[in-house]
Coordinates of C-alpha atoms in Angstrom, one line a residue:
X1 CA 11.1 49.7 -17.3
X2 CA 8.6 46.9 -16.6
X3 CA 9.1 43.8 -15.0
X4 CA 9.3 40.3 -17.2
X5 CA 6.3 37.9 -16.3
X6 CA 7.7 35.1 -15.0
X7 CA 6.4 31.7 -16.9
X8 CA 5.8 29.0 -15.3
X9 CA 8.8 26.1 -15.1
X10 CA 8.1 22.9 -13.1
X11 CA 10.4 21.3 -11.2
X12 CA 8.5 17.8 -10.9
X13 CA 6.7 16.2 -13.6
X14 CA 6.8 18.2 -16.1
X15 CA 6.0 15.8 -18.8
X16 CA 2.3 15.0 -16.6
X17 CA 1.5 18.8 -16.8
X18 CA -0.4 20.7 -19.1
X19 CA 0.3 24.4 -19.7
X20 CA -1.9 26.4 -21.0
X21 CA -1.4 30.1 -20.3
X22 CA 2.9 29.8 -19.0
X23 CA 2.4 33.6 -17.7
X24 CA -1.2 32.5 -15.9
X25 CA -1.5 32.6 -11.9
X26 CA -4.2 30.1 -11.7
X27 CA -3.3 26.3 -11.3
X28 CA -5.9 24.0 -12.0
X29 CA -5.4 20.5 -9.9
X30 CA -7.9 17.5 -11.2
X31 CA -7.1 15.1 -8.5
X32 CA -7.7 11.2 -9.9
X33 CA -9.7 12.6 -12.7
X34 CA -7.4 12.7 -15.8
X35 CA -7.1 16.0 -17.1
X36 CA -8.5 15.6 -20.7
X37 CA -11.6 15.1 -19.2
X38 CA -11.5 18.6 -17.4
X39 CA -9.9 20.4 -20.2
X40 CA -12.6 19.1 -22.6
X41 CA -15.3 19.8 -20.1
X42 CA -13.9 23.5 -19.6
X43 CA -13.8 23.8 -23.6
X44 CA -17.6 23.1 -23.8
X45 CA -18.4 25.3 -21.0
X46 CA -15.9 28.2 -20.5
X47 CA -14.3 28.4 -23.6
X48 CA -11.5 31.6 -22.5
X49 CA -10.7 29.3 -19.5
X50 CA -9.3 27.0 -21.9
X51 CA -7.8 29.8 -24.5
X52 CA -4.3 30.5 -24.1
X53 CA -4.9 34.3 -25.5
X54 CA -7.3 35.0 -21.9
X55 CA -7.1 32.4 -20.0
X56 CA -5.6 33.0 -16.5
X57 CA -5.0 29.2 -16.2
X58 CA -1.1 28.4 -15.9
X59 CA -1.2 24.6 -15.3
X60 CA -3.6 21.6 -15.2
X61 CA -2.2 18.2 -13.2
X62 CA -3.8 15.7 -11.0
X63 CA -3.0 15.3 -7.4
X64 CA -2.5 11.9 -6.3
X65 CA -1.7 11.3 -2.4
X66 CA 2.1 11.1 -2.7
X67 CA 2.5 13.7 -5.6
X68 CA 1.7 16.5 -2.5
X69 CA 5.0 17.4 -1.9
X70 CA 6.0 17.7 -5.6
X71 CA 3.4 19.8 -6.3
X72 CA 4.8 22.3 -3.6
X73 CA 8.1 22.5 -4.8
X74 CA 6.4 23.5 -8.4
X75 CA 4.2 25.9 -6.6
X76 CA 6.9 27.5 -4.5
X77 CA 9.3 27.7 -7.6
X78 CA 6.7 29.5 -9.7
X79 CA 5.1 33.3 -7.5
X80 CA 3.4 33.7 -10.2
X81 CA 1.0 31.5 -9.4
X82 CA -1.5 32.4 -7.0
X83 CA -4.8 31.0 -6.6
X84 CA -5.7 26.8 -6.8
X85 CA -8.7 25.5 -8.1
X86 CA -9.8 21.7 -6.9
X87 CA -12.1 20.2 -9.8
X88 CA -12.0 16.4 -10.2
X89 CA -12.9 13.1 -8.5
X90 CA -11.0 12.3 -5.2
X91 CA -12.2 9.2 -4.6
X92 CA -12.8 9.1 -0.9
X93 CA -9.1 9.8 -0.1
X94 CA -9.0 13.6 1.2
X95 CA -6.3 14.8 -0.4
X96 CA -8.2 18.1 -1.2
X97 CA -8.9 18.0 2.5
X98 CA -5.4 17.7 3.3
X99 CA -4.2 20.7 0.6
X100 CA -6.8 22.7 2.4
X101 CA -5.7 22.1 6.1
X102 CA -2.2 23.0 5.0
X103 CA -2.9 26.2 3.4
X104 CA -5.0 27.5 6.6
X105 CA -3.1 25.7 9.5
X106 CA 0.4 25.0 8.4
X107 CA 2.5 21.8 9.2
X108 CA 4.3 20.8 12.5
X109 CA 7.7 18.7 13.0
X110 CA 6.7 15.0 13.9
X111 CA 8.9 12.1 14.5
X112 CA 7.8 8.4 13.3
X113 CA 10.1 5.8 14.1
X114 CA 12.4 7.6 14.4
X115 CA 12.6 10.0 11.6
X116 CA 12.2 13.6 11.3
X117 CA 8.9 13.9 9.4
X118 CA 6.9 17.1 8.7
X119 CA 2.7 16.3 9.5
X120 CA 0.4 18.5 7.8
X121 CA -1.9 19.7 11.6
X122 CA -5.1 17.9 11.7
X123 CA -4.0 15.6 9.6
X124 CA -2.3 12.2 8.8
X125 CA -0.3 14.0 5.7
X126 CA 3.4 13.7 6.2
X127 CA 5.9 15.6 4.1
X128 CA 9.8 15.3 4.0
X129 CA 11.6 17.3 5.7
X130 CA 14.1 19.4 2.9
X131 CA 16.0 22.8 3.3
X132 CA 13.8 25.7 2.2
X133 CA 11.0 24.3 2.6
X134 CA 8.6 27.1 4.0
X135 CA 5.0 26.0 4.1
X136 CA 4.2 29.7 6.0
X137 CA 4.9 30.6 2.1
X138 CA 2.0 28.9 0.6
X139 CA 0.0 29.9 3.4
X140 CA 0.4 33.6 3.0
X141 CA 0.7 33.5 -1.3
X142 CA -2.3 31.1 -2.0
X143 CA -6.1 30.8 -2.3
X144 CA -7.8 27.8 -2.8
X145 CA -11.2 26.8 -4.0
X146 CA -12.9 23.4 -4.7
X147 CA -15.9 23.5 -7.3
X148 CA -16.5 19.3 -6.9
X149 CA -17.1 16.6 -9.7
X150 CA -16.0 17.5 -13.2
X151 CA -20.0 17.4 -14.2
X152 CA -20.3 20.8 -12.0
X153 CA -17.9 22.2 -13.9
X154 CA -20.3 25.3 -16.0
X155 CA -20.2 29.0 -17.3
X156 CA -19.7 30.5 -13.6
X157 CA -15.7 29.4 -14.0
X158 CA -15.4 32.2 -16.4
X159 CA -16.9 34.5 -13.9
X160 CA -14.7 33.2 -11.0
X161 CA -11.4 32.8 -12.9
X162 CA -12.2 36.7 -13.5
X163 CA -13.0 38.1 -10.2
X164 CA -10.1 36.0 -8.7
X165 CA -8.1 38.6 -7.4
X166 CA -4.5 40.4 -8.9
X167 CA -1.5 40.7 -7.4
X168 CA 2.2 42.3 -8.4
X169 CA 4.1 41.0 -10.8
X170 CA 6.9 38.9 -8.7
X171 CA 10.4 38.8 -9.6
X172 CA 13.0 35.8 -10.0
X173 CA 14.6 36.4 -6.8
X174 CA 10.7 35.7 -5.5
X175 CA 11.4 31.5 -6.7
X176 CA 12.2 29.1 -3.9
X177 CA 13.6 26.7 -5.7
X178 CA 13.2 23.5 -3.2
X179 CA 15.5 20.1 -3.8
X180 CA 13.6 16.9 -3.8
X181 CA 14.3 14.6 -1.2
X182 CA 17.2 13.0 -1.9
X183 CA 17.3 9.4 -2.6
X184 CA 19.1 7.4 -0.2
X185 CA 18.3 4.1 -2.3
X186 CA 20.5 5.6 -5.1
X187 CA 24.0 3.6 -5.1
X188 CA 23.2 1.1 -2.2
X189 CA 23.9 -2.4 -2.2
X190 CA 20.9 -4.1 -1.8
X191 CA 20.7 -7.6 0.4
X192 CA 20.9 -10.7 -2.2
X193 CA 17.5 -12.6 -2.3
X194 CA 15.4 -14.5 -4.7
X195 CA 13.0 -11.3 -5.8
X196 CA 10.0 -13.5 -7.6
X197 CA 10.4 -15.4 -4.1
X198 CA 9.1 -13.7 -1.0
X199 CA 6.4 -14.9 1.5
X200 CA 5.0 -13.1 4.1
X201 CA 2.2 -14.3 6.7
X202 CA 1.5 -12.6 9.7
X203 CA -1.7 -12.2 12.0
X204 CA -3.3 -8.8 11.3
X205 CA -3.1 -6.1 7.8
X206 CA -0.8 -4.2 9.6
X207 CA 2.2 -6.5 10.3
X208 CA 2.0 -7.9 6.9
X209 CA 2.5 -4.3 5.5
X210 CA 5.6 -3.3 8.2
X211 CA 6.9 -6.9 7.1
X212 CA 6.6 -6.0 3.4
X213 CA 8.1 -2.6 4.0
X214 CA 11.5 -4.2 5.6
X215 CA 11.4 -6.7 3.2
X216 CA 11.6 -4.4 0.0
X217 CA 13.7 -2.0 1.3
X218 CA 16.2 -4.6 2.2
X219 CA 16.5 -7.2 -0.7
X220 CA 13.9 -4.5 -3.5
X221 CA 15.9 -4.6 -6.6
X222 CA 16.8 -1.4 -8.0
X223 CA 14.3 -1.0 -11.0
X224 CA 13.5 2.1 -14.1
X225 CA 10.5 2.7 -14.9
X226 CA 9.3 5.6 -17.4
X227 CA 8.2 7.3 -14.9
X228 CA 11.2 6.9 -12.3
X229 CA 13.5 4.5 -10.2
X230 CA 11.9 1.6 -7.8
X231 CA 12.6 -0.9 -5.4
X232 CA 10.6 -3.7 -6.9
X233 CA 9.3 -7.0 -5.8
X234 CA 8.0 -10.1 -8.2
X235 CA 5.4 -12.2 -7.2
X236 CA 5.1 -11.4 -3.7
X237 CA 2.4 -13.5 -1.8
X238 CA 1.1 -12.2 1.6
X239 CA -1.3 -14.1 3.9
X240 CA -3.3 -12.4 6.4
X241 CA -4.8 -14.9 8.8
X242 CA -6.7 -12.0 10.6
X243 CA -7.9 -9.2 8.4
X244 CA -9.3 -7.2 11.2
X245 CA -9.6 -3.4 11.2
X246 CA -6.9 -2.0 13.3
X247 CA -7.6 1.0 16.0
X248 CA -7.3 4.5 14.6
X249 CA -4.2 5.3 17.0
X250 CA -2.0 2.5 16.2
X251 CA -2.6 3.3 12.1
X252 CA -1.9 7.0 13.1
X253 CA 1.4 6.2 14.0
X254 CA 2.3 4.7 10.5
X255 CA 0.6 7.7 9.1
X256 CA -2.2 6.3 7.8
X257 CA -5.6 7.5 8.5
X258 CA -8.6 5.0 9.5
X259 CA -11.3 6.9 8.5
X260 CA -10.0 7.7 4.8
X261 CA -9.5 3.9 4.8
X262 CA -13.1 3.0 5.4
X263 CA -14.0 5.7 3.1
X264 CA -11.8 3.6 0.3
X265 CA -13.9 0.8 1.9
X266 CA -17.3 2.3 0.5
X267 CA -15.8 3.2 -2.8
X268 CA -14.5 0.1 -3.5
X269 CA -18.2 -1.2 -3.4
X270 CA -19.7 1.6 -5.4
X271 CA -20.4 1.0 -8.7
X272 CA -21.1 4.5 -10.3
X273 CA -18.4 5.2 -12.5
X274 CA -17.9 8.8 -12.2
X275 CA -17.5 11.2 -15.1
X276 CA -14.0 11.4 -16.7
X277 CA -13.1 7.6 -14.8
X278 CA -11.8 5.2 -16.6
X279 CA -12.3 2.7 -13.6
X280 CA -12.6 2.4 -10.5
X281 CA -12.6 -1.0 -8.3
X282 CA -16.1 -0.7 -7.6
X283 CA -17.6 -0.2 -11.4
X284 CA -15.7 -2.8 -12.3
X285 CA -16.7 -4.9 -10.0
X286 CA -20.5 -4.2 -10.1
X287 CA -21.1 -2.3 -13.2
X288 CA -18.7 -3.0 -15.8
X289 CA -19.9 -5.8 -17.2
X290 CA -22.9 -7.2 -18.5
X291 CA -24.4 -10.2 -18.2
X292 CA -24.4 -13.3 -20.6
X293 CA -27.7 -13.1 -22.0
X294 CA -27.8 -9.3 -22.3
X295 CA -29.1 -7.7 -25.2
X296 CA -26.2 -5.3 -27.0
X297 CA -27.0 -1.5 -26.3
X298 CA -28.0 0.8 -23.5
X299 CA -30.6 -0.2 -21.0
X300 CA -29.0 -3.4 -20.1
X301 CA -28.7 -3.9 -16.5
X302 CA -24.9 -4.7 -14.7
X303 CA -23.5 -7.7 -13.9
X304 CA -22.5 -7.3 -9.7
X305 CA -20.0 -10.2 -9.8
X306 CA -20.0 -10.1 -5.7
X307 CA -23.4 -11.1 -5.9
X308 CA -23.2 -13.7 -8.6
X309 CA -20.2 -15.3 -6.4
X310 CA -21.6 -14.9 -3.0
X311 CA -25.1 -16.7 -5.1
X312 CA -22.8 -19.3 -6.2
X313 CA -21.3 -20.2 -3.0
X314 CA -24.6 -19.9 -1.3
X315 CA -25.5 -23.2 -3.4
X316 CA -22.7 -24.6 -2.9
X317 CA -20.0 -23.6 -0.6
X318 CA -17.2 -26.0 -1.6
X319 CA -17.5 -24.3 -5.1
X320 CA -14.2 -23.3 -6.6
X321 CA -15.7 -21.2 -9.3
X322 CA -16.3 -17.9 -7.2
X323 CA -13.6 -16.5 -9.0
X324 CA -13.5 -12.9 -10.7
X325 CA -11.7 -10.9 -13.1
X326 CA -11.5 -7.0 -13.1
X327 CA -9.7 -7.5 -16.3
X328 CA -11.3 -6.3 -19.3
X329 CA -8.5 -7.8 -21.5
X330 CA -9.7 -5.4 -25.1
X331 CA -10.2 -2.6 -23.3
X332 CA -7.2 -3.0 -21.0
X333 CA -4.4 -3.6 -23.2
X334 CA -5.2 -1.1 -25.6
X335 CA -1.4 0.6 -25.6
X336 CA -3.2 3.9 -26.1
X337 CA -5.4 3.8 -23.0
X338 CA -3.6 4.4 -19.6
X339 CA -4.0 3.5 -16.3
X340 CA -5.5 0.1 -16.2
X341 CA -7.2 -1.6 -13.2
X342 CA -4.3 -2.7 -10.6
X343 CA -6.7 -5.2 -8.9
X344 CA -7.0 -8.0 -11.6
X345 CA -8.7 -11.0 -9.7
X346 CA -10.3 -12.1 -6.5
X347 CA -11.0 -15.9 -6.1
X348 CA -13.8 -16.8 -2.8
X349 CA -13.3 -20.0 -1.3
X350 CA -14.1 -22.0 1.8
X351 CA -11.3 -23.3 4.0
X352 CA -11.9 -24.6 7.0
X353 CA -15.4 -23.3 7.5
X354 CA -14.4 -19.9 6.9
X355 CA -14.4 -17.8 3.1
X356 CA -10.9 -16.8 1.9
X357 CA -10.0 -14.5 -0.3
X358 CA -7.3 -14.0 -2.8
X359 CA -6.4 -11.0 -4.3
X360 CA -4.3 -10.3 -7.5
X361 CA -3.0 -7.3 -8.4
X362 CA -0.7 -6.7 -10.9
X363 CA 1.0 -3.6 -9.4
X364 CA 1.2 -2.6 -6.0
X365 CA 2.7 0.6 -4.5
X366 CA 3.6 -0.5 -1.2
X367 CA 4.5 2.6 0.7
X368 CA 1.1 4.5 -0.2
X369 CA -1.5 2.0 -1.5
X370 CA -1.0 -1.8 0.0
X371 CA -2.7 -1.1 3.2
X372 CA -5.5 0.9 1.9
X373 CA -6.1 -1.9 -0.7
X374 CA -6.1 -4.5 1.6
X375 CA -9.0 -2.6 3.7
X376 CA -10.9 -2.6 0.6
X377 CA -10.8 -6.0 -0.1
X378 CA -11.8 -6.8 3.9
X379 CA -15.0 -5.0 3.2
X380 CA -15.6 -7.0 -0.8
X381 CA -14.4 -10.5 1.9
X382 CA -17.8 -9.2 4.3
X383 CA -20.1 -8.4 1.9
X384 CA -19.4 -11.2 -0.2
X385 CA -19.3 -14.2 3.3
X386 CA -22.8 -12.1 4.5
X387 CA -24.4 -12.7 1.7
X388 CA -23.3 -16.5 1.2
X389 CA -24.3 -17.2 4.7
X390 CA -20.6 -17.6 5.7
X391 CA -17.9 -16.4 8.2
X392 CA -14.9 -14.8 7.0
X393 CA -11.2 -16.3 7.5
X394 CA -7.5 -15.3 5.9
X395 CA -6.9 -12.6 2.8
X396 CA -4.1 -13.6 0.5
X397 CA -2.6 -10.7 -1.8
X398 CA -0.6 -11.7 -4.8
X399 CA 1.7 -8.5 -5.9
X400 CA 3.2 -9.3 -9.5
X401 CA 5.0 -5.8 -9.3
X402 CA 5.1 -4.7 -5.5
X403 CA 7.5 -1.4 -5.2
X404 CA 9.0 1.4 -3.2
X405 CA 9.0 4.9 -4.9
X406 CA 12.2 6.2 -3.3
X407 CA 11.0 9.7 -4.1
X408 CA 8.0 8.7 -1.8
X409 CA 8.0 11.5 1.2
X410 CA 6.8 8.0 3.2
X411 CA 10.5 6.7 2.4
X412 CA 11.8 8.0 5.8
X413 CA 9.1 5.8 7.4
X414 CA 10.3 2.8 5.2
X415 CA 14.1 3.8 6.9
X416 CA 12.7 4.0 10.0
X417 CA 11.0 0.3 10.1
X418 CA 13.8 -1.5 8.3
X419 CA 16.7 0.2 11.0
X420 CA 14.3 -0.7 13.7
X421 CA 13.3 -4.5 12.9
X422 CA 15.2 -6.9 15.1
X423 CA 12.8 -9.7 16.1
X424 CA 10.7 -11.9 14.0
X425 CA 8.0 -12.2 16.8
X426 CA 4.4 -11.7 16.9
X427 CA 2.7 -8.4 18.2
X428 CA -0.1 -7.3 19.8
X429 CA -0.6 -3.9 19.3
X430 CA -3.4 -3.4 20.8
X431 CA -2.2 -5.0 24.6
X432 CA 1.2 -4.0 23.8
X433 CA 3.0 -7.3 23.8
X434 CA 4.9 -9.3 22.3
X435 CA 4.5 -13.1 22.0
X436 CA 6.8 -16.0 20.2
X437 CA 5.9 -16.5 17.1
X438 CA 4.1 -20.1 16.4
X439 CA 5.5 -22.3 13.2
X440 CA 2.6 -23.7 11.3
X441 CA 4.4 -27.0 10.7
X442 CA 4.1 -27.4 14.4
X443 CA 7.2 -27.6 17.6
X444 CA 9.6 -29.8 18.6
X445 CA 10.6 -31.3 21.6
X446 CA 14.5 -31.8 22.3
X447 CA 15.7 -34.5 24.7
X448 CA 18.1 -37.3 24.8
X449 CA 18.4 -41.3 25.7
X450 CA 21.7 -41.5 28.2
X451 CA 21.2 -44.8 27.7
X452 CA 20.7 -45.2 24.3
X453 CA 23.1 -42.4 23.6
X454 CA 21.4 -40.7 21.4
X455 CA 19.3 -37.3 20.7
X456 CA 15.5 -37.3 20.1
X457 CA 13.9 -34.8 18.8
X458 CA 9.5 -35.3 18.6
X459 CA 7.7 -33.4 16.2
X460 CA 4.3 -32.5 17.2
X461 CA 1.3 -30.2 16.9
X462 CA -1.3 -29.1 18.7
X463 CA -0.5 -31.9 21.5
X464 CA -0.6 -34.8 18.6
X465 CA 3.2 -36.7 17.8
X466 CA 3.8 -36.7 14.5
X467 CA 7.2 -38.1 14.3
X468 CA 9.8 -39.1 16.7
X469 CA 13.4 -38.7 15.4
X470 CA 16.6 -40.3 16.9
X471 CA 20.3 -40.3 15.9
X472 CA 23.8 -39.1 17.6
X473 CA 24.2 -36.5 15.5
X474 CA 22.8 -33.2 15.3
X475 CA 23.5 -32.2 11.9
X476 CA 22.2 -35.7 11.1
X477 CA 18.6 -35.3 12.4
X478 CA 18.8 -31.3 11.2
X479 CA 18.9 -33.0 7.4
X480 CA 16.3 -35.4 8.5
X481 CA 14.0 -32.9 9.9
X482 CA 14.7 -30.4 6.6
X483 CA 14.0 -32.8 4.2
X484 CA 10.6 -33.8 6.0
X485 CA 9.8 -29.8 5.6
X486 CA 8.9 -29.8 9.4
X487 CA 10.0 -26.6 9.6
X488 CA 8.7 -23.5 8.1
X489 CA 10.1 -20.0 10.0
X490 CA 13.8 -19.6 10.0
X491 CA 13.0 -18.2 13.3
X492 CA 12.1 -21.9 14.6
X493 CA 15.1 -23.2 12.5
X494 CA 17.9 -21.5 14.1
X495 CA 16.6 -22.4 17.3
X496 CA 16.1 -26.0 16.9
X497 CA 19.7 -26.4 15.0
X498 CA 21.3 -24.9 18.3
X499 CA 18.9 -26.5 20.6
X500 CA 20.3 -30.3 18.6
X501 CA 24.1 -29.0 18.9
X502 CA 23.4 -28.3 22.4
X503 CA 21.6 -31.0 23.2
X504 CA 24.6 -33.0 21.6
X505 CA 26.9 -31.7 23.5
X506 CA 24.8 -32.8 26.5
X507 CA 25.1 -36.3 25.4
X508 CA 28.6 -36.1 25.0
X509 CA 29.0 -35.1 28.2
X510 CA 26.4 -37.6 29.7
X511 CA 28.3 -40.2 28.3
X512 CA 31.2 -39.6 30.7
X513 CA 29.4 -38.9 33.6
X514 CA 25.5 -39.6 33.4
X515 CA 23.2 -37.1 34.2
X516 CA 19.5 -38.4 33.7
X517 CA 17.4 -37.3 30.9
X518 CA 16.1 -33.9 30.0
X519 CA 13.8 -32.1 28.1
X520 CA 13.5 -28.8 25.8
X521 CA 10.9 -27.8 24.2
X522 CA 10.7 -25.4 20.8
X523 CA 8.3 -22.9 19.2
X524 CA 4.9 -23.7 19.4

């Protein structure tokens, strides 16, 4: 009696996958390129690829960075599978790279912030770590190989689809059938906030994004999306007065990898739109669109806005029109095209001798994508301020929709952060130290007047008195000093109220048996 074929059953996405022969043992992965594009390519070349009758094609999906994992647990789940072929646009980011290193040399237990991670070896690829889960498996039952661009794509698939080798028939018992990770978000009570309020400035990328991280795990409202939960953020504004790349180490122990980012970096600038894109940052920044007085039809040269903005502020540098829109509004909210541009706008301007940038983006995955993105709009900031003729100073990101994917195998790293954050002070990483953190609004100074009997409390900034406050009360001045807004971290805030009550109490005491004046001074 013969064995039933097993037919292929995800146990992730199933609604993002296309089937085409279920008792096949080939899976197709397309990376960023969206599969249409590869099926209808494969139609027009290797027609029997593409024919559920003779084709030994299973399943076609993309692979996006954080869709790894799930694509093992639907590869470990179905034997019958066997060989991978790579065929799409990766846009800079490795992921084939990464699929490739764990297939030859395996994964090795890790610990970041203290959570027990899985690393892919020779890589910055972390996985969960879930029962069952037996990468030595894919290893031994897989072959993989990468045939590039979708416009490689020709006849020879045919020919390499049928001298791909055949194995045994497996059985069901063969199935690993791996949980996801659970969801520890699921059921928790998260901290109340303001969502459509948060703020975060900080000195480098970085310390905004580990910021960020403890923010939205903490106070991220529980959100459904169609295609699953997350903790969301509205209308998050970030301010990076430093946007300087960060060594390679110090990413490394996030899990991020510096040399993918500046590959992102040259993407982001290119402005070939590859075949089967809809977008990408770069084409629509320099290639997208045409300009004003250009003739209908092919021929016409692009528009590169970063020229035409770093041209404008070359004239004139207090210009407030460098402002530009990745937005193609018709094309973009057509309901029946997916995957719009996240990056919407970027807006150049000169503040205090140095060229800002602000960044919208109408949604932002935080765990995977912030970071990167950010790195990307450091190298538009340089080319942009080199070609004006100007240096560069602070990135602001605006995040409409900033979220956690709580399915993200980068969640543990998200735990770790927000368990471990316990002081609001500034880092460097690099020396290893930690250093107060300095209000913006400026310090105070804290003394009191035996004689007069009362507190004073002298605002200043960078040496300079702004305002010298007296009263006997503490709580008094603290409403005085609030409603002036001459304080901006809560940080600084705590310490100032307790520095007034104890400097009250001080009085108090002075008045029944003088002491002299003293001092205290605040944050700076």
């Amino acid at each position: 009696m013969s064995a039933v074929a097993l037919t292929f059953e995800p146990l992730a996405y199933g609604d993002r996958i296309t089937v085409i022969n279920p008792v096949g043992d080939v899976g197709v992965i397309t990376l960023w390129s969206p599969q249409r594009s590869v099926l209808k390519k494969l139609a027009a070349v290797a027609p029997s690829a593409v024919d559920p009758a003779t084709s030994r094609i299973a399943a076609v999906a993309n692979l996006y960075g954080d869709g790894l994992f799930a694509m093992l647990r639907n590869l470990l789940f179905n034997p019958q599978l066997r060989h991978l072929i790579v065929v799409g646009q990766d846009l800079g980011l490795g992921v084939p790279d990464e699929l490739e290193a764990l297939l030859r040399d395996g994964v090795e237990a890790t610990t970041v912030f203290g959570q027990p991670l899985l690393r892919v070896r020779g890589t910055a690829r972390l996985l969960p770590v879930v029962d069952g889960f037996d990468a030595g498996v894919l290893q031994q039952r897989f072959t993989m190989t990468r045939l590039g661009k979708v416009g490689a794509l020709d006849a020879g698939v045919e020919e390499l689809l049928a001298g791909l080798p055949s194995h045994d028939p497996p059985t069901e018992q063969d199935r690993l059938r791996i949980d996801a990770p659970a969801d520890e978000t699921a059921g928790r009570t998260f901290r109340p906030s303001d969502p459509q309020a948060h703020s975060v400035t900080r000195r480098r990328p970085l310390d905004c994004w580990e910021e960020l991280v403890v923010r939205t795990t903490r106070f991220g409202q529980s959100t459904q999306l169609r295609k699953g939960a997350r903790l969301e953020l509205l209308n998050v504004k970030v301010v990076i007065d430093d946007p300087v790349e960060e060594p390679a180490r110090v990413l490394a122990e996030f899990g991020f990898n510096l040399e993918r980012f500046r590959a992102y970096q040259r993407a982001i600038l290119d402005p070939a739109l590859p075949e089967g894109i809809s977008y990408t940052y770069g084409n629509r920044l320099r290639g997208h669109f045409a300009p004003a007085d250009a003739e209908p039809g092919a021929g016409r040269e692009p528009f590169d806005t970063l020229t035409a903005a770093a041209q404008r502020l070359a004239r004139d540098p207090e210009s407030r029109g460098a402002y530009v829109s990745l937005w193609d509004t018709p094309l973009d909210l057509d309901p029946d095209r997916s995957g719009p541009p996240c990056l919407t706008t970027l807006f150049f301007r000169l503040h205090d001798g140095r060229l800002t940038l602000t960044a919208t983006y109408r949604s932002h995955n935080l765990l995977t994508a912030w970071l990167q993105n950010v790195y990307g709009l450091m190298a538009i900031q340089r080319v942009v301020a080199e070609a004006a003729g100007l240096p560069t100073g602070p990135i602001t990101v605006l995040s409409h929709s900033l979220t956690i994917d709580p399915a993200s195998p980068r969640l543990a790293i998200a735990r770790g952060l927000e368990q471990g954050w316990s002081v609001d002070d500034d880092r460097d990483r690099e020396a290893e130290k930690v250093s107060l953190r300095e209000d913006p609004n400026g310090y105070f100074v804290v003394s009191i007047d035996e004689d007069a009997g009362e507190l004073i409390a002298e605002h200043r900034a960078d040496g300079l008195l702004l305002k010298r406050y007296r009263g006997r009360s503490a709580n008094a001045m603290g409403r005085e000093i609030a409603a002036d807004m001459g304080v901006s971290l809560v940080s600084h805030a705590l310490w100032l109220g307790g520095e007034l009550q104890r400097w009250e109490a001080r009085l108090t005491a002075a008045r029944a048996t003088p002491t002299g004046a003293s001092v205290s001074m605040g944050p700076r």
